[in-house]
Short mmCIF file of C-alpha atoms and ligand atoms in Angstrom, two decimals:
data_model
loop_
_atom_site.label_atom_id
_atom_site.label_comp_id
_atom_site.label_asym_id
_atom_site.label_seq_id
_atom_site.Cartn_x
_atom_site.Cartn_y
_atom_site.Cartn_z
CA UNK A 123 -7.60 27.34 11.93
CA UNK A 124 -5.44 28.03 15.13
CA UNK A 125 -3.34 31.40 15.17
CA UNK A 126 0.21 31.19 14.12
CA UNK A 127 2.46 32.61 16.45
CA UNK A 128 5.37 34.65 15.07
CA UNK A 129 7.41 32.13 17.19
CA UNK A 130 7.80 29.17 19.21
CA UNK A 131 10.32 27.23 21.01
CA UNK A 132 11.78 24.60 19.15
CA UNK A 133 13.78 21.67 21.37
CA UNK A 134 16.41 19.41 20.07
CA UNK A 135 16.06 16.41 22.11
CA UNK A 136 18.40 16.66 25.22
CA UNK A 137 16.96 19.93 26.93
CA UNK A 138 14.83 17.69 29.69
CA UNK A 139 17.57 15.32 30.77
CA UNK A 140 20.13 17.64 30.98
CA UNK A 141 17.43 20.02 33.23
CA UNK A 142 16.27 16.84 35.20
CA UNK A 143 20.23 16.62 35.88
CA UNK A 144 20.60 19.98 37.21
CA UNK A 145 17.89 19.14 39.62
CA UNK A 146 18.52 16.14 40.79
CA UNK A 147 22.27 16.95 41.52
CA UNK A 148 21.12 20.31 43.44
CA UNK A 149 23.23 22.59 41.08
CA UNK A 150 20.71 25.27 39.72
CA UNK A 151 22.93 28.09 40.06
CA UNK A 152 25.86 29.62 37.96
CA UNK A 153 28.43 27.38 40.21
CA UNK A 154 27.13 24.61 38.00
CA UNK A 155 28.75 22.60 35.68
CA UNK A 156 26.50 22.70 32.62
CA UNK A 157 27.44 26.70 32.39
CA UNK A 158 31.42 25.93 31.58
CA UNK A 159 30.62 22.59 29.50
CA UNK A 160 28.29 25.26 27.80
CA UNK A 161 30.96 27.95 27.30
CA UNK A 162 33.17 25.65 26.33
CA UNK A 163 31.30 24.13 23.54
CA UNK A 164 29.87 27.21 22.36
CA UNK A 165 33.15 28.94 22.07
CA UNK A 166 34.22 26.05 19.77
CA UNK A 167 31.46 26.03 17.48
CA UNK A 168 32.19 29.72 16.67
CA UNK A 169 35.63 29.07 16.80
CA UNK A 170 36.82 31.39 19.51
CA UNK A 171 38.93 30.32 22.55
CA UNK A 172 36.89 32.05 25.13
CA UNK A 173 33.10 31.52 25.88
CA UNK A 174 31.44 34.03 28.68
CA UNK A 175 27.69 32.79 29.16
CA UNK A 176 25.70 36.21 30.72
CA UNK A 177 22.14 36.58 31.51
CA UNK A 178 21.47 37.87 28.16
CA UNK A 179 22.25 39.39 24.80
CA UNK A 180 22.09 42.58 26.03
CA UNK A 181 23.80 41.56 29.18
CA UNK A 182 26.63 40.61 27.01
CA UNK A 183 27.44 44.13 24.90
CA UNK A 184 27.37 45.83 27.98
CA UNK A 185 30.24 43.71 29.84
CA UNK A 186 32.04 43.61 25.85
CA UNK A 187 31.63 47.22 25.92
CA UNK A 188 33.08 47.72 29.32
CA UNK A 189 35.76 45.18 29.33
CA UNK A 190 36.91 47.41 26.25
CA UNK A 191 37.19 49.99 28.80
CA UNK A 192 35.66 52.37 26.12
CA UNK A 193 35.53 56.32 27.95
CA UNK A 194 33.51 58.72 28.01
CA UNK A 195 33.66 61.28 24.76
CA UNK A 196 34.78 57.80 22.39
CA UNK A 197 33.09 57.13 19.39
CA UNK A 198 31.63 53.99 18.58
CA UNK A 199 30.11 53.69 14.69
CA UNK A 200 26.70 51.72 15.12
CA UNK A 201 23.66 50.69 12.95
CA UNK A 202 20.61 53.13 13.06
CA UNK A 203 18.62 49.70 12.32
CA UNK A 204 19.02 47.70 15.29
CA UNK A 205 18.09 47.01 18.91
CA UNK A 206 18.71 49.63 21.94
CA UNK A 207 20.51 46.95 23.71
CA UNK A 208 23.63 47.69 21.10
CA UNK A 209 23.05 51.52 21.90
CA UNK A 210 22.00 52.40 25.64
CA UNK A 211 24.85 50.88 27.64
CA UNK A 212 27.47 53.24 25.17
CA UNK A 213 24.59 56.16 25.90
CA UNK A 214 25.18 55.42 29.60
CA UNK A 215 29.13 55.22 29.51
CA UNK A 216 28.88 58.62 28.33
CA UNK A 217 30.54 57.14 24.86
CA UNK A 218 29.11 58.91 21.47
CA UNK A 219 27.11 57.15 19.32
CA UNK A 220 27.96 57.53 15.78
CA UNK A 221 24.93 55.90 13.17
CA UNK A 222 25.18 54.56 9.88
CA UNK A 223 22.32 53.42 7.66
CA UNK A 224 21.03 50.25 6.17
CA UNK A 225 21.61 48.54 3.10
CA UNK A 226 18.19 48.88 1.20
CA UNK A 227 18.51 45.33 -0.29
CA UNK A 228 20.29 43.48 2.93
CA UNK A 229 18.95 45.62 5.43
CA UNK A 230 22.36 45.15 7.37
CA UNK A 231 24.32 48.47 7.95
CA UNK A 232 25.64 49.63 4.72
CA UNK A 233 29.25 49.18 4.91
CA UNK A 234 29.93 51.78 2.60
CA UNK A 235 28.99 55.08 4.80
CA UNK A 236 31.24 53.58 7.76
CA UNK A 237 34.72 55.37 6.65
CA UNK A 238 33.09 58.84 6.40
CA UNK A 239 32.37 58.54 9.99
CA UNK A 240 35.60 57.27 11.40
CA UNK A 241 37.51 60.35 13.30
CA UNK A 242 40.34 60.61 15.50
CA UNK A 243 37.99 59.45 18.40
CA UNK A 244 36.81 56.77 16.97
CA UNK A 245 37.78 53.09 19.21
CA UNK A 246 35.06 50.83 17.88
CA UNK A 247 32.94 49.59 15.12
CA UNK A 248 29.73 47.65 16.35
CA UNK A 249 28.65 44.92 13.45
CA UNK A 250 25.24 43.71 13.75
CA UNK A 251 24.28 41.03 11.37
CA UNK A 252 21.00 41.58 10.94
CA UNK A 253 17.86 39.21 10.81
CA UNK A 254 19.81 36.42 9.82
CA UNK A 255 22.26 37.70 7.12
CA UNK A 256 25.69 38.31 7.93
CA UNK A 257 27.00 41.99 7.22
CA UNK A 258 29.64 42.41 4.83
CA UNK A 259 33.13 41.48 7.45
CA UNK A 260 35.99 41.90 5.40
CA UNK A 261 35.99 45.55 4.43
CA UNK A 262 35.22 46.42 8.13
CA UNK A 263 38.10 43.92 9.26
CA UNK A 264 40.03 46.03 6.40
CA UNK A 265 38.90 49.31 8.07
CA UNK A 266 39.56 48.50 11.81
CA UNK A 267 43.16 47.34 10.65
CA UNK A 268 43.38 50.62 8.84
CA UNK A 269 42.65 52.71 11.80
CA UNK A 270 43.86 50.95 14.32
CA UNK A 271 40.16 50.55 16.45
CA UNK A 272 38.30 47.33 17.58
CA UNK A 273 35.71 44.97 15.88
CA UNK A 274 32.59 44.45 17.81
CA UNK A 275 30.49 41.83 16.33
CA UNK A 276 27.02 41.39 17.63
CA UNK A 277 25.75 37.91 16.34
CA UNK A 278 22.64 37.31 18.38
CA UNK A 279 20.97 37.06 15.27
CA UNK A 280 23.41 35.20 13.10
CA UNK A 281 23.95 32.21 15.50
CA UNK A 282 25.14 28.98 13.10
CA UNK A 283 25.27 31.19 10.56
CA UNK A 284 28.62 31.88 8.49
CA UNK A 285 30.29 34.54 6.32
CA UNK A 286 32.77 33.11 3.26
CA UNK A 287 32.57 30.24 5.84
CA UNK A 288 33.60 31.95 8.61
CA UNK A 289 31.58 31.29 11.71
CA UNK A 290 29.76 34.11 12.96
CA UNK A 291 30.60 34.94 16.51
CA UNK A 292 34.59 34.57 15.17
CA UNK A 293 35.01 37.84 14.20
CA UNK A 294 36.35 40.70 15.67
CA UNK A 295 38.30 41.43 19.27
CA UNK A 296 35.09 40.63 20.61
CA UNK A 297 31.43 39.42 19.83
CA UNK A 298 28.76 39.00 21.64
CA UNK A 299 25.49 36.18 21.39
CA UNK A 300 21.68 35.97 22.71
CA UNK A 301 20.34 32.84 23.70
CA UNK A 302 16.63 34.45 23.94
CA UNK A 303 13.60 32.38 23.45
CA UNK A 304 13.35 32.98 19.57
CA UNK A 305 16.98 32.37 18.86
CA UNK A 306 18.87 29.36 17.43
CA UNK A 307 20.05 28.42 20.22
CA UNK A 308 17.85 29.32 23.39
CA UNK A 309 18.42 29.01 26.93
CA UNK A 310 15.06 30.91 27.60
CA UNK A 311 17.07 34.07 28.10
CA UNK A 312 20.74 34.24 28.68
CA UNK A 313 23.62 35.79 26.31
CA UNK A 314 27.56 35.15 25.52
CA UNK A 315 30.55 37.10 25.30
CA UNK A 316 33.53 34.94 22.61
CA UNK A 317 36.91 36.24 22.03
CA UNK A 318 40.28 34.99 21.89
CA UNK A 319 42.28 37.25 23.98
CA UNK A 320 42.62 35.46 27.65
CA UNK A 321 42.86 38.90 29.54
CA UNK A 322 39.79 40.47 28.07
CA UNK A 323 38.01 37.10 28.81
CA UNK A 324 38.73 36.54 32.35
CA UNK A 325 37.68 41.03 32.72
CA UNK A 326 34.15 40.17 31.15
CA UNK A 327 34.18 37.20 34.08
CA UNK A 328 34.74 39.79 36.42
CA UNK A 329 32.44 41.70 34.88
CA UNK A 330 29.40 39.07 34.80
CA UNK A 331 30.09 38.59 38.41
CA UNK A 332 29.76 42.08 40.27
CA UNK A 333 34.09 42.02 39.90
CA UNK A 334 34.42 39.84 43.06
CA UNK A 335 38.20 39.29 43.83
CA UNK A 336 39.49 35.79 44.09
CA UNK A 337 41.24 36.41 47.25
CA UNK A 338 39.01 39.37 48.85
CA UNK A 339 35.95 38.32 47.36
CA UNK A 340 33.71 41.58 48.91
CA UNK A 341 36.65 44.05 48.59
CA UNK A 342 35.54 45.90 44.96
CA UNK A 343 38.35 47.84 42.75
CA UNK A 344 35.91 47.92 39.76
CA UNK A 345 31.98 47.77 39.52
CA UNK A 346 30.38 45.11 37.45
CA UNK A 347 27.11 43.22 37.42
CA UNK A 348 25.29 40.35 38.57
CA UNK A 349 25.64 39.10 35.10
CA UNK A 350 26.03 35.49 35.70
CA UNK A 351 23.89 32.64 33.76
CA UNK A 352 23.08 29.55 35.67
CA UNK A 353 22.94 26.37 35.50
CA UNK A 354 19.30 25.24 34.45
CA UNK A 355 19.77 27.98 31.66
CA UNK A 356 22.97 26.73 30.50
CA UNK A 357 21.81 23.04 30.37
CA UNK A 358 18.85 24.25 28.23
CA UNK A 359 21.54 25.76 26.13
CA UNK A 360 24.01 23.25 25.55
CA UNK A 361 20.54 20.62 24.83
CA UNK A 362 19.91 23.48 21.95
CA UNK A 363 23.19 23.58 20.85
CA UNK A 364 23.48 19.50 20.09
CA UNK A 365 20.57 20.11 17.33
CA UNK A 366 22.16 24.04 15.90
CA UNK A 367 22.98 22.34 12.54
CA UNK A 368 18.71 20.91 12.42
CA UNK A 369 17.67 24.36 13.65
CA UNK A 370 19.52 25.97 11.11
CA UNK A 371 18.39 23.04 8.25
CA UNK A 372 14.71 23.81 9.47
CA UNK A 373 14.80 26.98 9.31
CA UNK A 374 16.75 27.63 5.74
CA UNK A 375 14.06 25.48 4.65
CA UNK A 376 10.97 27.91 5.63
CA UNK A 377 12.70 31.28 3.95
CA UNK A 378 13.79 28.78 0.42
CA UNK A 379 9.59 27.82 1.01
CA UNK A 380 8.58 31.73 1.84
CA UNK A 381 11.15 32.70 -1.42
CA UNK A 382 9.13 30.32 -3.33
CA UNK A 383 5.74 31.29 -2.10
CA UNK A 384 6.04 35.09 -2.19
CA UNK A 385 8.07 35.66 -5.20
CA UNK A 386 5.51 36.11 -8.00
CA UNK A 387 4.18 38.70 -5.02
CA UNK A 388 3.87 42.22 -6.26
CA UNK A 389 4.98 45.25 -3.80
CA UNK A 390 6.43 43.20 -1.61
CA UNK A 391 10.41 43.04 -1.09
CA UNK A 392 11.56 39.87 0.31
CA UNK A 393 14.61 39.46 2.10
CA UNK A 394 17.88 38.15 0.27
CA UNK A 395 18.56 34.82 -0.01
CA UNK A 396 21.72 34.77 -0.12
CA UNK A 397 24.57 37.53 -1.17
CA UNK A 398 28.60 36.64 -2.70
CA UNK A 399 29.67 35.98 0.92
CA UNK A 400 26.56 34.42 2.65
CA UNK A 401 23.49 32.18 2.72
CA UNK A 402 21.13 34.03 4.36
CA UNK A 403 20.05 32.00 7.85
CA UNK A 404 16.62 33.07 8.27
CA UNK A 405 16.53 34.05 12.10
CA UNK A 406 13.65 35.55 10.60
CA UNK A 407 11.86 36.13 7.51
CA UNK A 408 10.92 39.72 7.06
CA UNK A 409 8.51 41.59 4.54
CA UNK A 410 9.00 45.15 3.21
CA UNK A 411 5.67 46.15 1.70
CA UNK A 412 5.82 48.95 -0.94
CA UNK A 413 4.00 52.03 0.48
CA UNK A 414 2.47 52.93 -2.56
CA UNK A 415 0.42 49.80 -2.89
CA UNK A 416 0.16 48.72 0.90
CA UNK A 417 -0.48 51.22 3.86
CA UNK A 418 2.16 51.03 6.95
CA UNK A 419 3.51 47.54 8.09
CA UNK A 420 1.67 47.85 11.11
CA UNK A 421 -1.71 47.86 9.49
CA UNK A 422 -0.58 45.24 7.18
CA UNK A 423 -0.05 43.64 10.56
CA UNK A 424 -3.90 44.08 11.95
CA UNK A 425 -4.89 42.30 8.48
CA UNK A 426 -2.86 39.42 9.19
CA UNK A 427 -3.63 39.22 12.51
CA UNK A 428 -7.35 38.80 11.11
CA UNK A 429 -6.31 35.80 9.79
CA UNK A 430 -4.40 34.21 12.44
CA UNK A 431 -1.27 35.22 12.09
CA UNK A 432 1.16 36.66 14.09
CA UNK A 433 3.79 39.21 13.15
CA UNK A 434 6.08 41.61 14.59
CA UNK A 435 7.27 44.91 13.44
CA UNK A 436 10.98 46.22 12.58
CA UNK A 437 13.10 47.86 14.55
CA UNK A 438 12.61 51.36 14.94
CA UNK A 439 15.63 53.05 14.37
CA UNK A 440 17.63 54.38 16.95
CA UNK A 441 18.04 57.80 16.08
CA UNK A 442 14.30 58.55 16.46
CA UNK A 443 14.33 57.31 19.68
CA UNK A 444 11.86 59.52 22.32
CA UNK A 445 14.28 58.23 25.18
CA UNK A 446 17.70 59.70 23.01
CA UNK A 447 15.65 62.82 21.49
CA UNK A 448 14.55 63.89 24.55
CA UNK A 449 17.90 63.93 26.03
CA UNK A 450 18.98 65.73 23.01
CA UNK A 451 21.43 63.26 21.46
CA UNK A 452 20.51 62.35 17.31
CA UNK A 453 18.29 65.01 16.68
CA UNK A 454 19.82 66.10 13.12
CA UNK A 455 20.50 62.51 12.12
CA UNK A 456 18.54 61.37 9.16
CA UNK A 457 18.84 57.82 7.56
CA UNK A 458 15.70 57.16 5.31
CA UNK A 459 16.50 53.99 4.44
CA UNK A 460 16.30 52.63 8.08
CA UNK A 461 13.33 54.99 8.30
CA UNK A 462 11.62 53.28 5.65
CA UNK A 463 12.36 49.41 6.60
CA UNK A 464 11.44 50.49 9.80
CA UNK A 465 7.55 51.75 8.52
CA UNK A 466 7.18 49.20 6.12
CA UNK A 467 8.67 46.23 7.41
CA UNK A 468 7.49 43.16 9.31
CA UNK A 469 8.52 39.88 9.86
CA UNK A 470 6.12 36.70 9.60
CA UNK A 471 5.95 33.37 11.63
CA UNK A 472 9.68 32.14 11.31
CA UNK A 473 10.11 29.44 14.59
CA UNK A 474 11.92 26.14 13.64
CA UNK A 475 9.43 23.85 14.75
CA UNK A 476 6.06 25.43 12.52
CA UNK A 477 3.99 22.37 11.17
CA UNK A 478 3.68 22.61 7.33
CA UNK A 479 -0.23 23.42 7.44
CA UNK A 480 0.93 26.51 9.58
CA UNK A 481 3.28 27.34 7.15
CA UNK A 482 0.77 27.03 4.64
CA UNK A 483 -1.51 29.04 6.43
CA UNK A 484 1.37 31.87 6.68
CA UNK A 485 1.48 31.55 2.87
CA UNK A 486 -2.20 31.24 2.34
CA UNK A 487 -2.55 34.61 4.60
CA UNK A 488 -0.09 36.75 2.92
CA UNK A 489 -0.73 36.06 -0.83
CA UNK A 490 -4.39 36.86 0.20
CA UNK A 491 -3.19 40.24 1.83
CA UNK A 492 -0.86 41.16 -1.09
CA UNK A 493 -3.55 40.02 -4.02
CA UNK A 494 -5.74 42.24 -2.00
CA UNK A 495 -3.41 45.38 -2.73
CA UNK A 496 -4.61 47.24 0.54
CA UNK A 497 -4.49 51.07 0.30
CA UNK A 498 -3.99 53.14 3.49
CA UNK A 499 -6.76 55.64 2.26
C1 PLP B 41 21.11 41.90 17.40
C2 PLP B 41 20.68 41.74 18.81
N1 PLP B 41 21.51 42.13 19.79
C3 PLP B 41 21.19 42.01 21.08
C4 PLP B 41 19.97 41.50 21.47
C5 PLP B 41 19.62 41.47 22.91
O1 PLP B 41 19.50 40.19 23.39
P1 PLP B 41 18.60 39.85 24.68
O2 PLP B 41 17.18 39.95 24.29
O3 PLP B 41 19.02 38.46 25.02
O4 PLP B 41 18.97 40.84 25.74
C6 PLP B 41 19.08 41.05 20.50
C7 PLP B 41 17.79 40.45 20.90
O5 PLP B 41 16.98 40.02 20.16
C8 PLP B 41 19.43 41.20 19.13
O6 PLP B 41 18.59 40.82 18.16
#
């Protein structure tokens, strides 16, 4: 038996053609056409008016967090349980970082703790659908309307997904995509910014693109970033995009097969399938094992390893950062349910294009590891 990778690019059909085009017209860099054909169609898929392709997903919340011109001393309300690319470019603007914890069933921030935190300095609420389930929308949309600050939605890992059939990437002033190698749709790396608003679109352009002016192109009022996706990536994107709704078929099919395999599984929580407002996309399928059966994910992880199969852990949660601690920022903050998710969490092999005997395999490998019952001590 070969060793399962926790994932693997899938292609759709189109993705060498439409590269083979970009070469043989000459047009490999962001002047390209692919990267607007690519905007343009992704923006319509989510429903937004206004696609901004960037070099990456985290790429793309630092230009939606600076063409919201958020200052220095503003408070932005942000999972604990997520990636530092939602967290260091506010850290770097000087903005404050206010956490909230997870959900222990969805493992998406738990909407409920978000009013508490809202102050008079609040201007934004970061959502971060997380691992493939949409959060909760309409009582933050409620909340933002309420107070008068912005919606941020970060749906890198949500792509094709949809919340009371609402696509995800249409919420919010502003949301932002990755197009990483693991996601639904992948131009290798590369990111988007979607909105609706024509002004804050044509700032995150300026932004991607080091703020050139039109008519004094190296004569700078603001500073921005080289930013800018090209055109090989974008190709490779829009090829992805043509197959989204068999990407996301494929891969609802592996979590229903995972639910089915691992359900009889004791002291191990399996993600939800789906909640009142959403079907649950399966970016990922991710394991909580119960600590007082199973030691630490992430010797739960060696053991699977043994037998071929690749996992990765959880996030670690951004409050117990070394690179935030050490600067002093978060130290009283305490959210134990990230805490835990983040110790005894994984996620298995979860690419679109696994064969079924490597899917068995996955099964075969983790029903062995949780019959085994593996104690830490
Ligand atoms: C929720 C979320 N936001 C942002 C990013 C950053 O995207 P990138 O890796 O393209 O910079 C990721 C990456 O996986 C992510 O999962």
């Amino acid at each position: 038996m070969s060793f399962v990778p926790v994932s693997s690019p899938h292609f759709c059909g189109n993705e060498k053609r439409y590269l083979q085009e970009c070469i043989e017209s000459g047009w490999v860099s962001s002047e390209g056409p692919f990267v607007s054909r690519f905007e343009a169609a992704f923006a319509d898929k989510c429903d937004r008016k206004h696609g901004v392709a960037v070099s990456s997903g985290s790429a793309a919340l630092e230009v939606a967090f600076s063409a919201l011109k958020i200052q220095p001393g503003d408070e932005v309300i942000v999972p604990t349980f997520t990636i530092i690319s939602c967290v260091a470019p506010l850290v770097r603007m000087g903005a404050k970082v206010v956490f909230v914890d997870s959900r222990p069933d969805t493992w998406c921030m738990d909407i409920a703790q978000v009013e508490a935190k809202v102050t008079p300095r609040t201007v934004a609420i970061l959502a971060v659908h997380t691992y493939g389930l949409p959060v909760d929308m309409n009582p933050l949309i409620e909340l933002t309307e309420k107070y008068g600050i912005a919606l941020i939605e970060d749906a890198a890992e949500s792509i094709g997904d949809h919340y009371r059939g609402r696509a995800c990437g249409s919420f919010g002033v502003i949301s932002t995509i990755s197009f990483y190698a693991n996601k639904h749709v992948s131009s290798g790396e590369g990111g988007m910014v979607l909105t609706n608003d024509a002004e804050l679109a044509e700032r995150c352009r300026s932004l991607r693109n080091l703020c050139f002016q039109r008519e004094k192109r190296f004569y700078h009022e603001e500073l921005g970033w080289n930013y800018r996706m090209s055109n090989l990536q974008a190709a490779m994107g829009l090829a992805q995009l043509e197959g989204l709704s068999e990407t996301s078929r494929l891969k609802r099919a592996l979590g229903t097969r995972y639910q089915q395999a691992f359900k009889a599984l004791s002291g191990i929580q399996l993600p939800v399938d789906e909640t009142e407002y959403a079907n649950n996309g399966y970016w990922v399928f991710g394991l909580i094992f119960d600590p007082d059966t199973f030691p630490e994910a992430d010797q739960v992880a060696k053991q699977l390893k043994q037998l071929d199969i690749g996992t990765r852990p959880f996030f670690y949660p951004m409050h117990l950062q070394p690179v935030f601690n050490e600067a002093g920022l978060f130290l009283h903050d305490r959210f134990p349910v990230s805490e835990h998710l983040s110790t005894q969490g994984l996620y298995i092999p979860s690419g679109a294009s696994m064969s079924d005997e490597q899917i068995q395999q996955v099964c075969d490998a983790v029903t062995q590891v949780a019959n085994a019952g593996v104690h830490s001590s």
